[in-house]
Every structure is written in C-alpha cells, then in structure tokens.
Amino acid sequence: MTEPIRLLIAASGTGGHLFPALALAQQLPDYEITWLGVPDRLETTLVPRQYPLQTIPVEGFQGRPSLKTVKISWNLLRSVFTVRKLIKSKQINAVATTGGYIAAPAIVAAKLCGIPVIFHESNFIPGKVTTWLGRWCDKVAIGFRGTAKYLPNCATVWISTPVREQFHQPQPLDLSIPAGKHLIVVAGGSQGAVTVNQKVRSCVPAWVNAGAFIVHLTGKNDPEAATFSHDHYLSLEFFDNMAALLQRADLAISRAGAGTLTELAVTQTPAILIPYPFAAENHQMYNAQVFVDAGAALMFAQKSLTAAQLEQAGLELLQSPEKLTTMAKAAGTLADLDSAEQLAAIVRASVEKSR
Ligand SMILES: CC(=O)N[C@H]1[C@@H](OP(=O)(O)OP(=O)(O)OC[C@H]2O[C@@H](n3ccc(=O)[nH]c3=O)[C@H](O)[C@@H]2O)O[C@H](CO)[C@@H](O)[C@@H]1O
C-alpha cells in the first residue's frame, strides 16, 4: 500500500484565514491533514474533527518594542522547533499556509526540514510574513492580480481566493425573505463590526420603507445588537450559510476583508464597503479599492461616514436596478470559482516535485 501524503495546514485566527484553508483541505480528500493553530482562536471551533489540531502559543507583534516583544519573539523561536518536531514525528510532506503570524514558524520549520511550502496571500497588500518569508516558499498564490508587484522575489501566481464548497452550487436560504423583495446583507467580517452596526441600525427604517429586507450579521461583541428590532429586519450574531445569503442578496454593506470580498465577487453581489480602519497597513482599504476601481462597489471611510450618508447611498442603489446589475457583473470579474482546485493542484505539484 502506498503511504498517504501528509500535509500540515497552518491557518489561524479569523474566518478570512481559516475558510480558504478549509476550502483547500476539502480539495485534498486523499491527503492526511494536520492543522496548526493557536489555542484560543477561531480554529478551535471552525476546524472540523477530521483534521487533528495541534496548537502553538504564537501571537503577532503589536505597537512599540517592549518586554512583551521579547516574550513574543521567544515564543516564536520556540514554536519553530515545536513545528519542526511535529513535521518530523508526523512525517509531514509539505506545508500550506494562508498567512498571519502562525505562518512564520511553519515556513521556517518546513525549510529546516527541506519540505515544500505553499503560501496563499488573500489581501491586496501582502502581510509582513508574506513579504519577509514569501521568497522561501515554493509558490505564493495570490488573491488579487495586482499583488504580484509587492512580492518581486516570490514565485507568485494569481488564483483568486478559495471559498467554501457551498459557493459552487445554488443554496436554499433558510430564512423567510419573500421572493421579489430586495435583500440587504450587512457583514462585518468574521468578528462583526460594532461601529458599522450602529450606523446600519439608524438606516434600517428608511431602507425597510423603501421595500427592502435586511439580514444583519452583528458578530458576538455588539452589546446593542439585542436591543434593536424592526419589521423586515433580522439580526444574527453569525450565520453559517453565507453562500445562500449572498446568492440571494441584492446589496451588501460590508467590511473589506479578503474573504468576504471574494465571496461578494463569486456571488456577484454589489456592495457598499466600509474598510476596517485599524487593519495592518490599512490593507482593507486597498482590498476595497480594487472593487471600487472595477465598478463593483462604493467605498466609504468609517471615520467620515455619517449614518445619513450611508442611508442615502443604500437608498440610491436600491432605486437603481441597472446600477446594481452593472456592479454585480463587475464583481464577477474579480474572482475565480476554481481557486481552491488551483491551490490544491499547486500543492500536489510541489509535493510531486519534491519526491
Ligand atoms: C479585522 C481584520 O484584520 N480582518 C482580516 C481577516 O478577516 P476577517 O475574518 O475579519 O474577514 P474576511 O472578510 O476575510 O472573512 C470573513 C469570513 O467569515 C465568514 N462569515 C462572516 C460572518 C458570518 O456571520 N458568517 C460567516 O461565515 C465570511 O463569509 C468570510 O468567509 O483576515 C482577512 C484575510 O487575511 C483580512 O482581509 C481581513 O482584513
């Protein structure tokens, strides 16, 4: 019997990092996958049981150098050796990562062990780890076509960003939204966006008066979410079947995380984007700009956006079906539905080459 190929997937923290990695894993059913994550992050609930989860205590550098920086550096260094031991003991053949700080020890350990590493960078402006360590990876697959110019020494290839399998088929939406009514979906990324939520709640009466239904994904950290209710308005902390929701939506009000943006492109959903202003290197603004340049979205900066402006922008779009159709078509040009298959093919090719 031939030995199975063993892949270590290093993906941690947010839906934006985990869902593309899960989509990759789904494309490799014949591989034996081990997941590398962090003890207290989303992977502990999102990564299904069939992938054993190994955790290491890494975290990112924040703010000015301090005593904490020393502790973080020490943990990172120790993690390299922990991951190296894991690779050896589990006889891992390759590492795939979707970036973030978990990627650093995974890449270094893989190089020390002489096995291939495949990186997927979903943001337009690559993260620090991609910029520093991408050149050590066998391939850096990118989510936005324009990202290659920021990674001149890396073997980049554009594949868009993998989305969950449900996005490949029309999905029934298990919420009572009447046919023929406009649906606005509000999404603040995998954690929700309290500031966006507050503005949206003030717009709800006007949008509902204009005939729309609203599904508002608030995240778990919004203390006011439970206190607001309105006809034709449904508020949920988190919704699993994002594919069904976005396939049905006529308009999204959203942060500009790479994961959600790709899903908006795949489902051809026009959007009003409000980038998270504190994202590293302001990367959500750059992600959003690609959608604005393509004519797929409007963008507003959170700092200057008033609830009245947001209300008006929503109303204008609801009342311009041709504009919504043009934006939807433009969104469709920005993603590739085969992204997960392409990433899996890259992993398979790198493993083959290394044997
Ligand atoms: C605050 C922050 O820095 N966020 C970053 C984080 O993404 P973050 O996870 O915040 O946001 P993304 O938009 O990338 O991904 C969110 C994911 O969660 C899913 N979802 C969300 C709500 C819900 O109710 N149900 C559900 O399934 C979405 O469908 C999507 O797949 O990593 C992304 C990829 O590196 C970056 O682009 C984002 O900037």
Short mmCIF file of C-alpha atoms and ligand atoms in Angstrom, two decimals:
data_model
loop_
_atom_site.label_atom_id
_atom_site.label_comp_id
_atom_site.label_asym_id
_atom_site.label_seq_id
_atom_site.Cartn_x
_atom_site.Cartn_y
_atom_site.Cartn_z
CA MET A 1 0.00 0.00 0.00
CA THR A 2 1.31 3.48 -0.85
CA GLU A 3 1.80 5.90 2.02
CA PRO A 4 -0.67 8.84 2.11
CA ILE A 5 0.72 12.33 1.54
CA ARG A 6 0.78 14.25 4.81
CA LEU A 7 0.10 17.98 4.73
CA LEU A 8 0.39 20.46 7.56
CA ILE A 9 -2.03 23.38 7.15
CA ALA A 10 -1.03 26.44 9.18
CA ALA A 11 -4.08 28.71 9.34
CA SER A 12 -5.35 30.55 12.34
CA GLY A 13 -7.34 33.38 13.82
CA THR A 14 -10.12 34.71 11.62
CA GLY A 15 -12.59 33.40 9.06
CA GLY A 16 -10.54 35.21 6.43
CA HIS A 17 -7.59 32.92 7.15
CA LEU A 18 -9.48 29.75 8.00
CA PHE A 19 -12.13 29.42 5.28
CA PRO A 20 -9.67 29.48 2.32
CA ALA A 21 -7.56 26.87 4.11
CA LEU A 22 -10.63 24.71 4.79
CA ALA A 23 -11.60 25.04 1.11
CA LEU A 24 -8.11 23.79 0.18
CA ALA A 25 -8.38 20.87 2.62
CA GLN A 26 -11.71 19.85 1.05
CA GLN A 27 -9.91 19.52 -2.30
CA LEU A 28 -7.37 17.07 -0.88
CA PRO A 29 -9.50 14.21 0.44
CA ASP A 30 -6.73 11.70 -0.25
CA TYR A 31 -4.23 13.64 1.90
CA GLU A 32 -3.70 13.17 5.62
CA ILE A 33 -4.06 16.66 7.02
CA THR A 34 -2.84 18.03 10.33
CA TRP A 35 -3.93 21.56 11.31
CA LEU A 36 -1.60 24.00 13.03
CA GLY A 37 -3.32 26.75 15.03
CA VAL A 38 -3.33 28.73 18.25
CA PRO A 39 -5.11 27.53 21.44
CA ASP A 40 -7.72 30.29 21.90
CA ARG A 41 -8.64 31.29 18.34
CA LEU A 42 -11.49 30.53 15.91
CA GLU A 43 -9.81 27.35 14.59
CA THR A 44 -10.70 25.56 17.83
CA THR A 45 -14.36 25.76 16.78
CA LEU A 46 -14.15 26.01 12.97
CA VAL A 47 -11.68 23.25 12.14
CA PRO A 48 -13.65 20.03 11.80
CA ARG A 49 -12.74 16.97 13.84
CA GLN A 50 -11.33 15.03 10.89
CA TYR A 51 -8.28 17.28 10.94
CA PRO A 52 -6.29 16.89 14.16
CA LEU A 53 -5.49 20.35 15.52
CA GLN A 54 -2.05 21.00 17.03
CA THR A 55 -1.68 24.34 18.76
CA ILE A 56 1.30 26.56 19.47
CA PRO A 57 1.27 29.74 21.61
CA VAL A 58 2.25 32.32 18.96
CA GLU A 59 0.96 35.87 18.64
CA GLY A 60 1.71 38.90 16.47
CA PHE A 61 3.91 41.89 17.29
CA GLN A 62 1.89 44.96 18.20
CA GLY A 63 2.90 48.53 19.00
CA ARG A 64 6.36 49.61 20.11
CA PRO A 65 9.06 47.17 21.25
CA SER A 66 8.59 46.29 24.93
CA LEU A 67 9.11 43.41 27.35
CA LYS A 68 6.16 41.72 25.66
CA THR A 69 8.08 41.82 22.35
CA VAL A 70 10.81 39.71 23.95
CA LYS A 71 8.22 37.16 25.14
CA ILE A 72 6.56 37.05 21.69
CA SER A 73 9.94 36.61 19.95
CA TRP A 74 10.91 33.84 22.35
CA ASN A 75 7.59 32.03 21.77
CA LEU A 76 8.05 32.35 18.01
CA LEU A 77 11.53 30.90 18.20
CA ARG A 78 10.39 28.03 20.39
CA SER A 79 7.48 27.41 18.02
CA VAL A 80 9.88 26.87 15.11
CA PHE A 81 11.37 23.93 16.99
CA THR A 82 7.97 22.64 18.09
CA VAL A 83 6.74 22.67 14.48
CA ARG A 84 9.97 21.10 13.25
CA LYS A 85 9.47 18.27 15.74
CA LEU A 86 5.86 17.88 14.59
CA ILE A 87 6.91 17.72 10.92
CA LYS A 88 9.45 15.04 11.73
CA SER A 89 7.27 12.95 14.04
CA LYS A 90 4.23 13.01 11.71
CA GLN A 91 6.41 12.61 8.60
CA ILE A 92 4.77 15.66 7.01
CA ASN A 93 5.49 16.01 3.26
CA ALA A 94 4.50 19.66 2.74
CA VAL A 95 3.17 22.78 4.49
CA ALA A 96 0.40 25.08 3.24
CA THR A 97 -0.43 28.35 4.94
CA THR A 98 -2.80 31.28 4.48
CA GLY A 99 -0.53 33.70 6.32
CA GLY A 100 -0.64 35.61 9.57
CA TYR A 101 1.81 35.04 12.42
CA ILE A 102 1.18 31.26 12.51
CA ALA A 103 2.80 31.14 9.05
CA ALA A 104 6.23 32.28 10.28
CA PRO A 105 7.24 29.25 12.40
CA ALA A 106 5.53 26.93 9.89
CA ILE A 107 7.60 28.26 6.96
CA VAL A 108 10.89 28.32 8.85
CA ALA A 109 10.37 24.80 10.23
CA ALA A 110 9.43 23.47 6.77
CA LYS A 111 12.60 24.95 5.28
CA LEU A 112 14.70 23.45 8.08
CA CYS A 113 13.14 20.07 7.24
CA GLY A 114 13.59 20.55 3.47
CA ILE A 115 9.90 20.11 2.57
CA PRO A 116 7.89 22.36 0.22
CA VAL A 117 5.79 25.29 1.48
CA ILE A 118 2.84 26.80 -0.38
CA PHE A 119 1.56 30.19 0.72
CA HIS A 120 -1.77 31.79 -0.08
CA GLU A 121 -1.96 35.57 0.41
CA SER A 122 -5.53 36.82 0.13
CA ASN A 123 -5.03 40.56 0.73
CA PHE A 124 -4.07 43.10 -1.91
CA ILE A 125 -1.23 44.45 0.26
CA PRO A 126 0.68 41.38 1.44
CA GLY A 127 1.12 40.86 5.16
CA LYS A 128 4.52 41.19 6.86
CA VAL A 129 5.14 37.44 6.98
CA THR A 130 4.44 37.16 3.23
CA THR A 131 6.82 40.00 2.46
CA TRP A 132 9.58 38.64 4.71
CA LEU A 133 9.27 34.90 4.15
CA GLY A 134 7.36 34.56 0.85
CA ARG A 135 10.63 34.17 -1.07
CA TRP A 136 11.30 30.94 0.84
CA CYS A 137 8.04 29.42 -0.32
CA ASP A 138 7.77 27.22 -3.39
CA LYS A 139 4.76 29.21 -4.57
CA VAL A 140 2.91 32.25 -3.29
CA ALA A 141 -0.63 32.08 -4.64
CA ILE A 142 -2.30 35.50 -4.58
CA GLY A 143 -5.92 36.57 -4.30
CA PHE A 144 -5.65 39.89 -6.17
CA ARG A 145 -3.96 40.18 -9.58
CA GLY A 146 -2.16 43.42 -8.62
CA THR A 147 -0.42 41.92 -5.58
CA ALA A 148 2.49 40.36 -7.51
CA LYS A 149 4.24 43.75 -7.74
CA TYR A 150 4.63 43.84 -3.95
CA LEU A 151 6.33 40.42 -3.95
CA PRO A 152 9.06 40.77 -6.60
CA ASN A 153 11.22 37.94 -5.22
CA CYS A 154 8.43 35.42 -4.80
CA ALA A 155 7.08 32.77 -7.18
CA THR A 156 3.62 34.35 -7.35
CA VAL A 157 0.61 33.05 -9.23
CA TRP A 158 -2.88 34.60 -9.27
CA ILE A 159 -5.60 32.14 -8.33
CA SER A 160 -8.10 34.42 -6.53
CA THR A 161 -9.04 33.24 -3.01
CA PRO A 162 -10.65 29.86 -2.27
CA VAL A 163 -14.22 29.97 -0.99
CA ARG A 164 -16.19 27.25 0.77
CA GLU A 165 -17.70 24.49 -1.38
CA GLN A 166 -21.28 25.75 -0.81
CA PHE A 167 -20.48 28.74 -3.05
CA HIS A 168 -20.17 26.40 -6.04
CA GLN A 169 -23.89 25.49 -6.05
CA PRO A 170 -27.10 27.50 -5.58
CA GLN A 171 -28.03 27.13 -1.91
CA PRO A 172 -31.51 27.28 -0.38
CA LEU A 173 -31.79 30.13 2.12
CA ASP A 174 -33.43 29.01 5.31
CA LEU A 175 -34.71 32.47 6.31
CA SER A 176 -38.12 33.90 5.44
CA ILE A 177 -37.28 36.59 2.89
CA PRO A 178 -40.18 36.95 0.42
CA ALA A 179 -39.35 36.49 -3.27
CA GLY A 180 -39.17 39.72 -5.26
CA LYS A 181 -38.11 41.83 -2.27
CA HIS A 182 -34.70 43.48 -2.11
CA LEU A 183 -32.38 41.89 0.44
CA ILE A 184 -29.56 43.86 2.07
CA VAL A 185 -26.97 41.78 3.91
CA VAL A 186 -24.74 43.51 6.46
CA ALA A 187 -21.50 41.70 7.30
CA GLY A 188 -18.61 42.91 9.43
CA GLY A 189 -16.16 40.06 8.74
CA SER A 190 -15.91 37.02 10.98
CA GLN A 191 -15.90 39.11 14.19
CA GLY A 192 -18.61 41.63 13.27
CA ALA A 193 -18.10 45.42 13.23
CA VAL A 194 -19.72 47.33 16.07
CA THR A 195 -19.26 50.82 14.55
CA VAL A 196 -20.75 49.74 11.23
CA ASN A 197 -23.59 48.03 13.12
CA GLN A 198 -24.50 51.28 14.91
CA LYS A 199 -24.71 53.24 11.66
CA VAL A 200 -26.68 50.48 9.92
CA ARG A 201 -29.31 50.37 12.67
CA SER A 202 -30.11 54.06 12.05
CA CYS A 203 -30.59 53.33 8.35
CA VAL A 204 -32.91 50.36 8.81
CA PRO A 205 -36.26 52.25 8.93
CA ALA A 206 -35.53 54.12 5.66
CA TRP A 207 -34.31 51.00 3.85
CA VAL A 208 -37.31 48.98 5.03
CA ASN A 209 -39.64 51.82 3.94
CA ALA A 210 -38.04 51.52 0.51
CA GLY A 211 -39.19 47.87 0.44
CA ALA A 212 -36.00 46.08 1.49
CA PHE A 213 -35.48 43.24 3.93
CA ILE A 214 -32.27 43.31 5.97
CA VAL A 215 -30.19 40.49 7.41
CA HIS A 216 -27.62 41.94 9.79
CA LEU A 217 -24.70 39.74 10.89
CA THR A 218 -23.61 41.61 14.00
CA GLY A 219 -20.82 39.44 15.40
CA LYS A 220 -20.72 38.41 19.06
CA ASN A 221 -19.33 41.62 20.54
CA ASP A 222 -22.11 44.11 19.90
CA PRO A 223 -23.85 44.96 23.21
CA GLU A 224 -26.66 46.88 21.44
CA ALA A 225 -27.50 44.16 18.93
CA ALA A 226 -30.11 42.51 21.14
CA THR A 227 -31.84 45.81 21.95
CA PHE A 228 -32.84 46.72 18.39
CA SER A 229 -35.70 45.21 16.45
CA HIS A 230 -37.69 46.27 13.41
CA ASP A 231 -40.08 44.76 10.85
CA HIS A 232 -38.31 43.08 7.96
CA TYR A 233 -35.02 43.17 9.87
CA LEU A 234 -33.26 40.09 11.16
CA SER A 235 -30.18 40.29 13.33
CA LEU A 236 -27.89 37.28 13.82
CA GLU A 237 -24.53 37.04 15.54
CA PHE A 238 -23.10 34.67 12.92
CA PHE A 239 -24.66 32.81 10.01
CA ASP A 240 -23.12 29.63 8.66
CA ASN A 241 -24.65 29.53 5.20
CA MET A 242 -23.04 32.68 3.83
CA ALA A 243 -23.28 31.25 0.31
CA ALA A 244 -27.09 31.10 0.44
CA LEU A 245 -27.31 34.57 1.94
CA LEU A 246 -25.04 36.30 -0.58
CA GLN A 247 -26.53 34.41 -3.53
CA ARG A 248 -29.92 35.89 -2.51
CA ALA A 249 -28.65 39.38 -1.58
CA ASP A 250 -29.16 42.40 -3.83
CA LEU A 251 -26.72 44.55 -1.89
CA ALA A 252 -24.12 44.00 0.83
CA ILE A 253 -22.89 46.51 3.38
CA SER A 254 -19.56 45.11 4.47
CA ARG A 255 -16.06 45.42 5.81
CA ALA A 256 -13.42 44.71 3.18
CA GLY A 257 -11.72 41.55 4.43
CA ALA A 258 -10.40 39.47 1.54
CA GLY A 259 -12.63 36.51 2.41
CA THR A 260 -15.91 38.39 2.24
CA LEU A 261 -14.80 40.34 -0.84
CA THR A 262 -14.06 37.14 -2.72
CA GLU A 263 -17.47 35.78 -1.75
CA LEU A 264 -19.08 39.01 -2.98
CA ALA A 265 -17.27 38.56 -6.29
CA VAL A 266 -18.20 34.89 -6.62
CA THR A 267 -21.88 35.60 -5.86
CA GLN A 268 -21.80 38.82 -7.90
CA THR A 269 -23.14 40.93 -5.05
CA PRO A 270 -22.85 44.73 -5.35
CA ALA A 271 -21.52 46.30 -2.17
CA ILE A 272 -21.02 49.35 -0.04
CA LEU A 273 -17.65 48.76 1.62
CA ILE A 274 -16.50 50.33 4.89
CA PRO A 275 -12.92 49.07 5.41
CA TYR A 276 -11.79 48.28 8.95
CA PRO A 277 -9.64 51.36 9.65
CA PHE A 278 -7.24 49.65 12.07
CA ALA A 279 -6.27 46.70 9.85
CA ALA A 280 -2.49 46.26 9.43
CA GLU A 281 -1.11 48.62 6.76
CA ASN A 282 -4.73 49.73 6.15
CA HIS A 283 -4.97 46.66 3.92
CA GLN A 284 -8.78 46.55 3.85
CA MET A 285 -8.84 49.96 2.14
CA TYR A 286 -6.56 48.61 -0.62
CA ASN A 287 -8.71 45.47 -0.96
CA ALA A 288 -11.82 47.63 -1.28
CA GLN A 289 -10.17 49.96 -3.82
CA VAL A 290 -9.84 47.05 -6.27
CA PHE A 291 -13.63 46.57 -6.10
CA VAL A 292 -14.26 50.30 -6.47
CA ASP A 293 -11.89 50.54 -9.47
CA ALA A 294 -13.70 47.63 -11.14
CA GLY A 295 -17.07 49.35 -10.59
CA ALA A 296 -18.25 46.59 -8.23
CA ALA A 297 -18.57 48.61 -5.03
CA LEU A 298 -18.77 52.00 -3.37
CA MET A 299 -16.35 52.67 -0.55
CA PHE A 300 -16.69 54.94 2.48
CA ALA A 301 -14.11 55.64 5.18
CA GLN A 302 -15.58 54.81 8.58
CA LYS A 303 -14.15 57.99 10.11
CA SER A 304 -16.06 60.41 7.92
CA LEU A 305 -19.14 58.33 7.07
CA THR A 306 -22.35 59.56 8.69
CA ALA A 307 -25.43 57.38 9.12
CA ALA A 308 -27.31 59.81 6.83
CA GLN A 309 -24.75 59.30 4.03
CA LEU A 310 -24.93 55.54 4.40
CA GLU A 311 -28.73 55.64 4.37
CA GLN A 312 -28.71 57.75 1.20
CA ALA A 313 -26.16 55.58 -0.58
CA GLY A 314 -28.24 52.48 0.20
CA LEU A 315 -31.46 54.12 -0.98
CA GLU A 316 -29.89 55.32 -4.23
CA LEU A 317 -28.66 51.82 -5.05
CA LEU A 318 -31.99 50.19 -4.12
CA GLN A 319 -33.68 52.59 -6.50
CA SER A 320 -31.23 51.96 -9.40
CA PRO A 321 -31.66 48.36 -10.57
CA GLU A 322 -29.48 48.98 -13.66
CA LYS A 323 -26.65 50.25 -11.47
CA LEU A 324 -26.94 47.18 -9.23
CA THR A 325 -26.80 44.91 -12.30
CA THR A 326 -23.70 46.68 -13.66
CA MET A 327 -21.98 46.45 -10.27
CA ALA A 328 -22.89 42.77 -9.94
CA LYS A 329 -21.34 42.00 -13.35
CA ALA A 330 -18.21 43.93 -12.45
CA ALA A 331 -17.88 42.00 -9.19
CA GLY A 332 -17.99 38.73 -11.10
CA THR A 333 -14.78 39.61 -12.96
CA LEU A 334 -12.74 39.75 -9.73
CA ALA A 335 -12.76 36.14 -8.57
CA ASP A 336 -12.27 32.68 -9.93
CA LEU A 337 -14.55 29.88 -8.74
CA ASP A 338 -11.82 27.29 -9.29
CA SER A 339 -9.44 28.89 -6.82
CA ALA A 340 -9.48 26.02 -4.30
CA GLU A 341 -8.87 23.45 -7.06
CA GLN A 342 -5.99 25.55 -8.38
CA LEU A 343 -4.44 25.84 -4.93
CA ALA A 344 -4.78 22.09 -4.43
CA ALA A 345 -3.13 21.49 -7.82
CA ILE A 346 -0.21 23.73 -6.76
CA VAL A 347 0.19 21.74 -3.53
CA ARG A 348 0.10 18.43 -5.42
CA ALA A 349 2.64 19.65 -8.00
CA SER A 350 5.03 20.88 -5.28
CA VAL A 351 4.79 17.58 -3.41
CA GLU A 352 5.43 15.60 -6.62
CA LYS A 353 8.42 17.77 -7.47
CA SER A 354 9.94 17.25 -4.04
CA ARG A 355 9.79 13.42 -4.16
C1 LIG B 1 -10.17 42.72 11.06
C2 LIG B 1 -9.18 42.10 10.16
O1 LIG B 1 -7.99 42.42 10.18
N1 LIG B 1 -9.69 41.17 9.33
C3 LIG B 1 -8.86 40.42 8.42
C4 LIG B 1 -9.23 38.94 8.46
O2 LIG B 1 -10.52 38.71 8.02
P1 LIG B 1 -11.93 38.50 8.67
O3 LIG B 1 -12.11 37.12 9.08
O4 LIG B 1 -12.20 39.58 9.65
O5 LIG B 1 -12.84 38.84 7.39
P2 LIG B 1 -12.97 38.19 5.97
O6 LIG B 1 -13.93 39.05 5.27
O7 LIG B 1 -11.67 37.94 5.29
O8 LIG B 1 -13.62 36.75 6.27
C5 LIG B 1 -14.78 36.61 6.98
C6 LIG B 1 -15.30 35.23 6.71
O9 LIG B 1 -16.26 34.90 7.69
C7 LIG B 1 -17.44 34.50 7.04
N2 LIG B 1 -18.62 34.81 7.87
C8 LIG B 1 -18.75 36.06 8.42
C9 LIG B 1 -19.86 36.35 9.18
C10 LIG B 1 -20.86 35.34 9.35
O10 LIG B 1 -21.88 35.52 10.01
N3 LIG B 1 -20.68 34.13 8.75
C11 LIG B 1 -19.59 33.83 8.02
O11 LIG B 1 -19.45 32.71 7.51
C12 LIG B 1 -17.47 35.25 5.73
O12 LIG B 1 -18.36 34.62 4.84
C13 LIG B 1 -16.00 35.17 5.35
O13 LIG B 1 -15.68 33.95 4.73
O14 LIG B 1 -8.42 38.22 7.53
C14 LIG B 1 -8.62 38.62 6.17
C15 LIG B 1 -7.74 37.72 5.31
O15 LIG B 1 -6.39 37.85 5.65
C16 LIG B 1 -8.26 40.10 6.01
O16 LIG B 1 -8.54 40.52 4.69
C17 LIG B 1 -9.10 40.92 6.99
O17 LIG B 1 -8.76 42.27 6.87
#
